[in-house]
Amino acid sequence: MAKVPVQFTLNGAEKAEFIDSGTTLLHALRDKIGDTSPKGGCHQGTCGACSVIIDGELRLSCLTLAETCNGAAITTTSGLSKGGVLHPLQRAFLDAFATQCGFCTPGMIMAAKVLLDQTPNPSRDEVVEALSGNICRCTGYEPIIQAVLTAARSNSQNAA
Amino acid sequence: MALALQTFSTVKDANAALKSAGTRYLGGGTLVLRAANEGDVSVSSLIRATEPSLSAITVSGSDVRIGASVTMAAIARHPDLAPLAHAARAVGGPAIRNMATVGGNLFAPAPYGDFTVALLALDATVSIDGGEMPIETFLAERESNHAIVTAVGFTLQVDGGFRFLKVSRVKPKGVSVLSIAAMLEQAPDGTVSSARIGLGCMADRPMRAKAAEKALLGRKLTSSGIAPALAAAGDGSAPITDPIASAWYRNEVLPVHLGRLLLA
Ligand SMILES: Cc1cc2nc3c(=O)[nH]c(=O)nc-3n(C[C@H](O)[C@H](O)[C@H](O)COP(=O)(O)OP(=O)(O)OC[C@H]3O[C@@H](n4cnc5c(N)ncnc54)[C@H](O)[C@@H]3O)c2cc1C
Ligand code: FES
Ligand code: FES
């Protein structure tokens, strides 16, 4: 089958690839472009491990066709640290033991990032709602919720 | 078999392409790509249309028109659609709502289709191929539809009357045990003068609770006033059985939840 071109920015860098039509964004990111931070858990939209941010919105890369992302700005967890310094959310997840096996972590961090970008000081309920599409089988969720609240506090301290 | 996507800038061209065998329309993809990932090989080609009108929400007075590609997230945040925000937020988690479209929800099999339950209570019209049809007719015939739904239209009174409830076991996001929407008008003395009730999960697709609607007319929204409507709530239903609940359970709890919605 003829390949189709896709072109978008990934964590600020221009990417252009030829892919098979019908390739999911998850597959394109992991197996063509080499960004393995989005994880393939269920490929059914239920686990959230493949979450990425497309033009500022949280999306499931397993249910998104790569060719529908032409011209988009895509953010993944691998783009968050800058110059070897972890993003406040990544720092907070480590400090709060919010990551155990780590499989859900990149998706959780994407969901949390969208929340904090839009609501810098969320309530606990808002955090729970924002993470409600992401499943974690290890932590019992509480450390993740605390990590997001801690990151929000450290963001607002840095801004003050 | 591999999937291929064809994108058209007009609904007309996309409709023409949809006539070929093995093609299916791609909305937000939350059901259609899920099926493909699971190994559904009945579809070899996905068609989408990018015509801007498909993504438009127009509100003029109480008349609302929502393009088929509008997402649940866009409805939930639209200031003029505040009475519907709750129903739009009932669909999936945040990422699903950024993807799930109104058009796709009209085709979602039970236990899905929560927003369509709301549209049933609003007595929406569904626009297809230049024509319009009542949502009930559309739902009854949806398997035989091969044309693109372009929009849904309805009237939405600002002063209320619309109620929605989704019952799920997992909070805040979970698949429906059932969902109920009601559009009620009351006379000055408080008696119900018009009622439309939509139910989700009480059949293979959203349905109207016609017997309960009839039993509400002329009654007040009190426990004794609504009793006949609750007794008739499940008339004509054939609830689904799935891992969330059995048909028996859904039948048992429907009057309880309908009662809560009506008395709220
Ligand atoms: C994890 C998860 C949770 C979910 N939770 C819920 C929930 O709580 N409530 C709920 O109601 N649903 C839920 N869903 C189901 C689904 O996301 C929604 O019903 C959604 O609205 C479907 O829309 P879509 O645009 O993604 O549909 P698609 O997958 O794009 O399409 C679904 C079907 O409709 C057809 N179609 C789509 N648009 C049109 C159109 N304009 N014209 C003609 N045909 C069209 C497609 O060809 C396809 O057959 C969930 C799904 C997942 C994966
Ligand atoms: S892999 Fe996409 S939601 Fe699970
Ligand atoms: S840390 Fe293992 S799934 Fe969340």
Coordinates of C-alpha atoms and ligand atoms in Angstrom, one line a residue:
Chain A
M1 CA 0.0 0.0 0.0
A2 CA 1.2 3.5 -0.8
K3 CA 2.7 5.4 2.1
V4 CA 1.3 8.7 3.2
P5 CA 3.3 11.6 4.5
V6 CA 2.8 12.9 8.1
Q7 CA 4.4 16.0 9.5
F8 CA 3.9 17.5 13.0
T9 CA 6.0 18.9 15.8
L10 CA 6.8 16.5 18.6
N11 CA 7.9 18.3 21.8
G12 CA 8.8 21.3 19.7
A13 CA 10.9 19.5 17.1
E14 CA 9.7 19.1 13.5
K15 CA 9.0 15.5 12.5
A16 CA 8.2 14.2 9.0
E17 CA 7.6 10.5 8.2
F18 CA 6.1 8.3 5.6
I19 CA 3.7 5.8 7.2
D20 CA 1.1 3.3 6.1
S21 CA -2.3 4.9 6.0
G22 CA -4.3 3.8 9.0
T23 CA -1.3 3.8 11.4
T24 CA -2.2 4.9 14.9
L25 CA -0.3 7.8 16.4
L26 CA 0.9 5.5 19.2
H27 CA 2.5 3.1 16.6
A28 CA 4.0 6.0 14.7
L29 CA 5.5 7.6 17.8
R30 CA 6.9 4.5 19.2
D31 CA 7.9 2.4 16.2
K32 CA 8.7 5.0 13.5
I33 CA 9.8 8.1 15.5
G34 CA 11.3 6.3 18.5
D35 CA 9.5 8.1 21.3
T36 CA 8.6 5.2 23.5
S37 CA 7.2 7.4 26.4
P38 CA 3.5 6.8 25.4
K39 CA 2.7 3.2 26.3
G40 CA 0.4 0.7 24.6
G41 CA -1.6 -0.8 27.4
C42 CA -5.0 -1.8 26.1
H43 CA -5.3 -0.2 22.6
Q44 CA -9.0 0.1 23.5
G45 CA -9.2 3.6 25.0
T46 CA -9.6 2.3 28.5
C47 CA -6.2 2.5 30.3
G48 CA -4.9 6.0 29.3
A49 CA -1.3 4.8 29.2
C50 CA -1.0 6.1 25.6
S51 CA -2.2 9.6 26.5
V52 CA -0.5 12.5 24.7
I53 CA -1.3 16.2 24.3
I54 CA -2.3 17.3 20.8
D55 CA -2.7 21.0 20.3
G56 CA -3.2 21.5 24.1
E57 CA -5.8 18.7 24.4
L58 CA -5.4 15.3 26.1
R59 CA -5.9 12.5 23.5
L60 CA -5.5 8.8 23.3
S61 CA -2.8 8.0 20.8
C62 CA -4.0 4.4 20.4
L63 CA -7.3 5.6 19.0
T64 CA -5.9 8.5 16.9
L65 CA -4.7 8.0 13.3
A66 CA -1.3 9.6 12.8
E67 CA -2.3 11.1 9.5
T68 CA -5.0 13.1 11.2
C69 CA -2.3 14.9 13.2
N70 CA -0.7 16.7 10.2
G71 CA 0.3 20.2 11.3
A72 CA -0.4 19.5 15.0
A73 CA 1.8 20.2 18.0
I74 CA 2.2 17.0 20.0
T75 CA 3.6 16.8 23.5
T76 CA 4.7 13.6 25.2
T77 CA 6.2 12.9 28.6
S78 CA 9.7 12.5 27.0
G79 CA 9.6 16.2 26.1
L80 CA 9.0 17.5 29.6
S81 CA 12.5 17.6 31.2
K82 CA 14.7 20.5 30.1
G83 CA 18.5 20.2 30.1
G84 CA 18.5 17.2 32.4
V85 CA 16.2 18.9 34.9
L86 CA 12.9 17.1 35.6
H87 CA 9.6 18.8 35.1
P88 CA 7.9 19.6 38.5
L89 CA 5.3 16.9 37.8
Q90 CA 8.1 14.3 37.2
R91 CA 9.9 15.5 40.3
A92 CA 6.7 15.3 42.4
F93 CA 5.9 11.8 41.1
L94 CA 9.3 10.5 42.1
D95 CA 9.2 12.2 45.5
A96 CA 5.7 10.9 46.3
F97 CA 6.3 7.3 45.2
A98 CA 3.6 7.9 42.7
T99 CA 5.3 5.6 40.2
Q100 CA 6.0 1.9 40.9
C101 CA 6.1 -0.2 37.8
G102 CA 5.9 3.1 35.9
F103 CA 3.8 1.9 33.0
C104 CA 0.9 4.3 33.7
T105 CA 3.2 7.2 34.6
P106 CA 3.7 8.9 31.3
G107 CA -0.1 8.9 30.7
M108 CA -0.8 10.1 34.2
I109 CA 1.7 12.9 33.7
M110 CA 0.1 14.0 30.4
A111 CA -3.3 14.1 32.0
A112 CA -2.0 16.0 35.0
K113 CA -0.1 18.4 32.8
V114 CA -3.2 19.4 30.8
L115 CA -5.0 19.9 34.1
L116 CA -2.3 22.2 35.6
D117 CA -1.9 24.1 32.3
Q118 CA -5.6 25.0 32.5
T119 CA -6.2 25.0 36.3
P120 CA -2.9 25.9 38.1
N121 CA -4.4 25.3 41.5
P122 CA -6.8 22.4 41.2
S123 CA -8.9 20.9 44.0
R124 CA -8.5 17.3 44.9
D125 CA -11.8 16.5 43.1
E126 CA -10.5 18.3 40.0
V127 CA -7.3 16.1 40.1
V128 CA -9.4 12.9 40.5
E129 CA -11.6 14.0 37.5
A130 CA -8.6 14.8 35.4
L131 CA -7.0 11.4 36.0
S132 CA -10.2 9.5 35.7
G133 CA -9.4 8.1 32.2
N134 CA -6.1 6.7 33.5
I135 CA -5.7 3.3 35.2
C136 CA -2.9 2.4 37.6
R137 CA -2.6 -1.1 38.9
C138 CA 0.2 -0.4 41.4
T139 CA -0.1 2.7 43.5
G140 CA -3.7 2.8 44.6
Y141 CA -3.9 6.3 43.1
E142 CA -3.5 8.3 46.3
P143 CA 0.2 9.0 45.9
I144 CA -0.5 10.1 42.3
I145 CA -3.2 12.5 43.4
Q146 CA -0.8 13.9 46.1
A147 CA 2.0 14.2 43.6
V148 CA -0.2 16.3 41.3
L149 CA -1.3 18.5 44.1
T150 CA 2.3 18.9 45.3
A151 CA 3.4 19.8 41.7
A152 CA 0.6 22.4 41.6
R153 CA 1.9 24.0 44.9
S154 CA 5.5 24.0 43.7
N155 CA 4.4 25.6 40.4
S156 CA 2.5 28.4 42.2
Q157 CA 5.5 28.9 44.6
N158 CA 7.8 29.3 41.7
A159 CA 5.5 31.7 40.0
A160 CA 5.1 33.8 43.1
Chain B
M1 CA -6.3 -6.3 6.5
A2 CA -4.8 -2.8 6.8
L3 CA -6.9 0.2 7.2
A4 CA -6.7 3.2 4.9
L5 CA -8.0 6.7 5.6
Q6 CA -9.5 8.9 2.9
T7 CA -10.1 12.6 3.8
F8 CA -12.6 14.8 1.9
S9 CA -13.1 18.5 2.3
T10 CA -16.9 18.2 1.5
V11 CA -19.6 16.0 2.9
K12 CA -20.9 15.4 -0.6
D13 CA -17.6 13.8 -1.8
A14 CA -17.2 11.8 1.4
N15 CA -20.8 10.5 1.0
A16 CA -20.0 9.4 -2.5
A17 CA -16.9 7.5 -1.2
L18 CA -18.9 5.9 1.6
K19 CA -20.9 4.0 -1.1
S20 CA -18.0 1.6 -1.7
A21 CA -18.0 -1.7 0.2
G22 CA -15.8 -2.0 3.3
T23 CA -15.9 1.7 4.1
R24 CA -16.9 3.4 7.3
Y25 CA -17.1 7.0 8.4
L26 CA -14.5 8.1 11.0
G27 CA -15.8 10.4 13.7
G28 CA -13.6 10.7 16.8
G29 CA -12.6 7.1 16.3
T30 CA -13.2 6.0 19.9
L31 CA -15.4 3.1 18.8
V32 CA -14.3 2.5 15.2
L33 CA -10.6 2.5 15.9
R34 CA -11.1 0.5 19.0
A35 CA -12.8 -2.1 16.9
A36 CA -10.0 -2.1 14.4
N37 CA -7.4 -2.5 17.2
E38 CA -9.4 -5.4 18.4
G39 CA -9.1 -7.1 15.1
D40 CA -12.4 -6.1 13.3
V41 CA -11.5 -6.6 9.7
S42 CA -14.9 -5.8 8.3
V43 CA -13.7 -2.3 7.6
S44 CA -10.8 -1.7 5.1
S45 CA -11.3 2.0 4.5
L46 CA -12.2 4.9 6.7
I47 CA -13.7 8.1 5.3
R48 CA -13.8 11.5 7.0
A49 CA -15.0 14.9 6.0
T50 CA -13.4 18.1 7.2
E51 CA -16.1 20.5 6.2
P52 CA -16.1 23.3 8.8
S53 CA -19.9 23.2 9.4
L54 CA -19.5 19.7 10.9
S55 CA -17.5 21.2 13.8
A56 CA -19.8 24.2 14.4
I57 CA -22.2 24.9 17.2
T58 CA -24.8 27.5 16.4
V59 CA -27.2 28.9 19.0
S60 CA -29.9 31.4 18.0
G61 CA -32.4 32.1 20.7
S62 CA -33.5 28.7 22.0
D63 CA -32.6 27.0 18.7
V64 CA -29.4 24.9 18.8
R65 CA -27.6 23.2 16.0
I66 CA -24.6 21.0 16.8
G67 CA -22.4 19.8 14.0
A68 CA -21.8 16.0 14.0
S69 CA -18.0 16.4 14.5
V70 CA -18.4 18.5 17.7
T71 CA -16.9 16.7 20.6
M72 CA -18.3 16.1 24.1
A73 CA -15.6 18.4 25.5
A74 CA -16.7 21.3 23.2
I75 CA -20.3 20.9 24.3
A76 CA -19.4 20.7 28.0
R77 CA -17.5 24.0 27.8
H78 CA -19.9 26.0 25.6
P79 CA -21.6 28.7 27.7
D80 CA -24.9 28.6 25.8
L81 CA -25.2 24.8 26.3
A82 CA -24.7 24.8 30.1
P83 CA -27.9 22.7 30.7
L84 CA -26.3 20.0 28.6
A85 CA -22.8 20.1 30.1
H86 CA -23.6 17.4 32.6
A87 CA -24.8 15.0 29.9
A88 CA -21.7 15.7 27.8
R89 CA -19.4 15.2 30.8
A90 CA -21.1 11.8 31.4
V91 CA -19.3 10.4 28.4
G92 CA -15.9 8.7 29.2
G93 CA -12.9 10.4 30.8
P94 CA -11.3 13.7 29.7
A95 CA -9.3 12.2 26.7
I96 CA -12.4 10.4 25.4
R97 CA -14.4 13.6 25.7
N98 CA -11.9 15.4 23.6
M99 CA -12.3 12.8 20.9
A100 CA -15.9 11.5 21.1
T101 CA -18.2 13.2 18.7
V102 CA -22.0 13.8 18.7
G103 CA -22.3 12.0 15.4
G104 CA -20.5 8.9 16.8
N105 CA -22.6 8.9 19.9
L106 CA -25.7 8.5 17.8
F107 CA -24.4 5.2 16.6
A108 CA -22.9 3.9 19.9
P109 CA -24.4 0.6 21.1
A110 CA -25.5 0.2 24.7
P111 CA -24.0 0.6 27.3
Y112 CA -22.8 3.7 25.4
G113 CA -24.8 6.5 23.9
D114 CA -25.3 8.6 27.0
F115 CA -25.5 11.9 25.1
T116 CA -28.0 10.4 22.7
V117 CA -30.2 9.7 25.6
A118 CA -30.2 13.5 26.3
L119 CA -30.9 14.2 22.6
L120 CA -33.9 11.9 22.7
A121 CA -35.4 13.8 25.7
L122 CA -34.8 17.0 23.7
D123 CA -36.6 15.5 20.7
A124 CA -33.7 16.4 18.5
T125 CA -33.7 16.2 14.7
V126 CA -30.9 14.5 12.9
S127 CA -29.6 16.0 9.6
I128 CA -28.5 13.5 6.9
D129 CA -27.8 14.0 3.3
G130 CA -29.6 17.4 3.0
G131 CA -32.7 16.1 4.9
E132 CA -33.8 16.0 8.5
M133 CA -35.5 13.2 10.5
P134 CA -36.7 12.8 14.1
I135 CA -34.1 11.2 16.3
E136 CA -36.4 8.3 17.2
T137 CA -36.8 7.4 13.5
F138 CA -33.1 7.8 13.0
L139 CA -32.3 5.4 15.9
A140 CA -34.8 2.8 14.8
E141 CA -33.2 2.7 11.3
R142 CA -29.6 3.5 12.1
E143 CA -28.1 0.2 10.8
S144 CA -29.4 0.9 7.4
N145 CA -28.0 4.4 7.3
H146 CA -24.9 4.8 5.1
A147 CA -24.8 8.5 4.8
I148 CA -23.0 11.0 7.0
V149 CA -24.9 12.6 9.8
T150 CA -24.1 16.3 9.5
A151 CA -25.8 17.8 12.6
V152 CA -28.4 17.5 15.3
G153 CA -30.9 20.3 16.1
F154 CA -33.2 21.0 19.0
T155 CA -34.7 23.7 21.1
L156 CA -33.2 24.3 24.5
Q157 CA -35.1 26.5 27.0
V158 CA -32.7 28.6 29.2
D159 CA -35.2 28.5 32.1
G160 CA -34.6 24.8 32.6
G161 CA -36.8 21.8 32.4
F162 CA -34.0 19.5 31.3
R163 CA -32.6 16.9 33.7
F164 CA -30.0 14.2 33.2
L165 CA -28.7 11.4 35.4
K166 CA -26.1 8.7 34.7
V167 CA -25.7 5.8 37.1
S168 CA -22.3 4.1 37.1
R169 CA -20.4 2.0 39.6
V170 CA -17.0 3.7 39.1
K171 CA -16.9 7.4 39.9
P172 CA -16.2 9.9 38.4
K173 CA -15.9 7.9 35.2
G174 CA -17.6 4.6 34.5
V175 CA -19.8 2.8 32.0
S176 CA -23.5 3.3 32.5
V177 CA -25.7 1.0 34.6
L178 CA -28.3 3.3 33.0
S179 CA -28.7 6.9 32.0
I180 CA -31.9 8.9 32.1
A181 CA -32.7 12.3 30.6
A182 CA -36.0 14.1 31.1
M183 CA -37.5 17.3 29.5
L184 CA -40.4 18.4 31.6
E185 CA -42.8 21.4 31.3
Q186 CA -45.0 22.3 34.2
A187 CA -48.2 24.4 34.3
P188 CA -48.3 27.3 36.9
D189 CA -50.0 24.9 39.4
G190 CA -47.0 22.6 39.2
T191 CA -48.6 19.8 37.3
V192 CA -46.7 18.3 34.4
S193 CA -47.9 19.6 31.0
S194 CA -45.4 17.9 28.8
A195 CA -42.8 15.2 29.4
R196 CA -40.2 13.4 27.4
I197 CA -38.0 10.8 29.0
G198 CA -35.0 9.2 27.4
L199 CA -33.4 6.0 28.7
G200 CA -30.0 4.5 28.1
C201 CA -29.1 0.8 28.6
M202 CA -32.7 -0.2 28.8
A203 CA -32.5 -1.6 25.2
D204 CA -29.8 -2.1 22.7
R205 CA -29.9 1.6 22.0
P206 CA -31.4 4.7 23.7
M207 CA -35.2 4.6 23.9
R208 CA -38.1 6.8 25.1
A209 CA -40.1 5.8 28.2
K210 CA -43.4 6.6 26.6
A211 CA -45.7 5.0 29.2
A212 CA -43.9 6.9 32.0
E213 CA -44.2 10.1 30.1
K214 CA -48.0 9.6 29.7
A215 CA -48.4 8.7 33.3
L216 CA -46.7 12.0 34.4
L217 CA -49.1 14.3 32.5
G218 CA -51.3 16.3 34.9
R219 CA -49.4 15.0 37.9
K220 CA -47.3 16.9 40.4
L221 CA -43.7 16.1 40.9
T222 CA -44.3 14.6 44.4
S223 CA -43.7 11.0 45.5
S224 CA -47.3 10.1 45.1
G225 CA -47.7 12.2 41.9
I226 CA -44.9 10.3 40.1
A227 CA -45.8 6.8 41.4
P228 CA -47.8 5.8 38.3
A229 CA -44.9 7.0 36.1
L230 CA -42.4 5.0 38.1
A231 CA -44.6 1.9 37.9
A232 CA -44.6 2.2 34.1
A233 CA -40.9 3.2 33.7
G234 CA -39.7 -0.1 32.2
D235 CA -42.7 -0.6 29.9
G236 CA -41.5 -1.7 26.5
S237 CA -37.8 -2.0 27.6
A238 CA -35.4 -4.8 27.0
P239 CA -32.4 -3.9 29.0
I240 CA -29.0 -5.2 28.1
T241 CA -27.0 -7.6 30.3
D242 CA -23.3 -6.8 30.4
P243 CA -20.4 -7.1 32.9
I244 CA -21.7 -3.9 34.6
A245 CA -25.3 -5.1 35.4
S246 CA -27.8 -7.7 34.4
A247 CA -31.1 -6.9 32.6
W248 CA -32.9 -7.9 35.8
Y249 CA -30.9 -5.4 37.9
R250 CA -31.4 -2.6 35.4
N251 CA -35.1 -3.2 35.5
E252 CA -35.2 -3.2 39.3
V253 CA -33.2 0.0 39.8
L254 CA -34.7 2.1 36.9
P255 CA -37.8 3.3 38.9
V256 CA -35.5 4.2 41.9
H257 CA -33.3 6.4 39.7
L258 CA -36.1 7.9 37.7
G259 CA -37.8 8.8 40.9
R260 CA -34.6 10.6 42.1
L261 CA -34.3 12.5 38.9
L262 CA -38.0 13.6 38.9
L263 CA -37.9 14.6 42.5
A264 CA -34.5 16.4 42.3
Ligands
LIG1 C1 -12.8 4.0 27.2 C2 -14.1 4.4 26.6 C3 -15.1 4.9 27.4 C4 -16.3 5.3 26.9 N1 -17.3 5.8 27.7 C5 -18.5 6.2 27.1 C6 -19.5 6.7 28.0 O1 -19.3 6.8 29.2 N2 -20.7 7.1 27.4 C7 -20.9 7.0 26.1 O2 -22.0 7.4 25.6 N3 -19.9 6.5 25.2 C8 -18.8 6.1 25.8 N4 -17.8 5.6 24.9 C9 -18.1 5.3 23.5 C10 -17.7 6.4 22.6 O3 -16.5 7.1 23.0 C11 -18.8 7.5 22.4 O4 -20.1 6.9 22.3 C12 -18.5 8.5 21.3 O5 -19.5 9.5 21.3 C13 -18.5 7.8 19.9 O6 -18.1 8.9 19.0 P1 -16.8 8.8 18.0 O7 -16.8 10.1 17.3 O8 -15.6 8.4 18.7 O9 -17.3 7.6 17.1 P2 -16.5 6.8 16.0 O10 -15.8 5.7 16.6 O11 -15.8 7.7 15.1 O12 -17.7 6.2 15.2 C14 -18.7 5.3 15.8 C15 -19.6 4.8 14.7 O13 -20.4 5.9 14.2 C16 -20.3 6.1 12.9 N5 -20.2 7.6 12.7 C17 -19.5 8.5 13.5 N6 -19.8 9.7 13.1 C18 -20.7 9.7 12.1 C19 -21.4 10.6 11.3 N7 -21.2 11.9 11.4 N8 -22.2 10.2 10.3 C20 -22.4 8.8 10.1 N9 -21.8 7.9 10.8 C21 -21.0 8.3 11.8 C22 -18.9 5.5 12.5 O14 -18.9 5.1 11.2 C23 -18.9 4.3 13.4 O15 -19.6 3.3 12.9 C24 -16.5 5.2 25.5 C25 -15.5 4.7 24.7 C26 -14.3 4.3 25.2 C27 -13.2 3.8 24.3
FES2 S1 -3.4 2.0 25.1 FE1 -4.6 3.7 24.6 S2 -6.0 3.8 26.3 FE2 -4.9 2.0 26.7
FES3 S1 2.8 2.5 38.6 FE1 2.3 0.5 37.8 S2 0.5 0.9 36.7 FE2 0.8 2.7 37.8

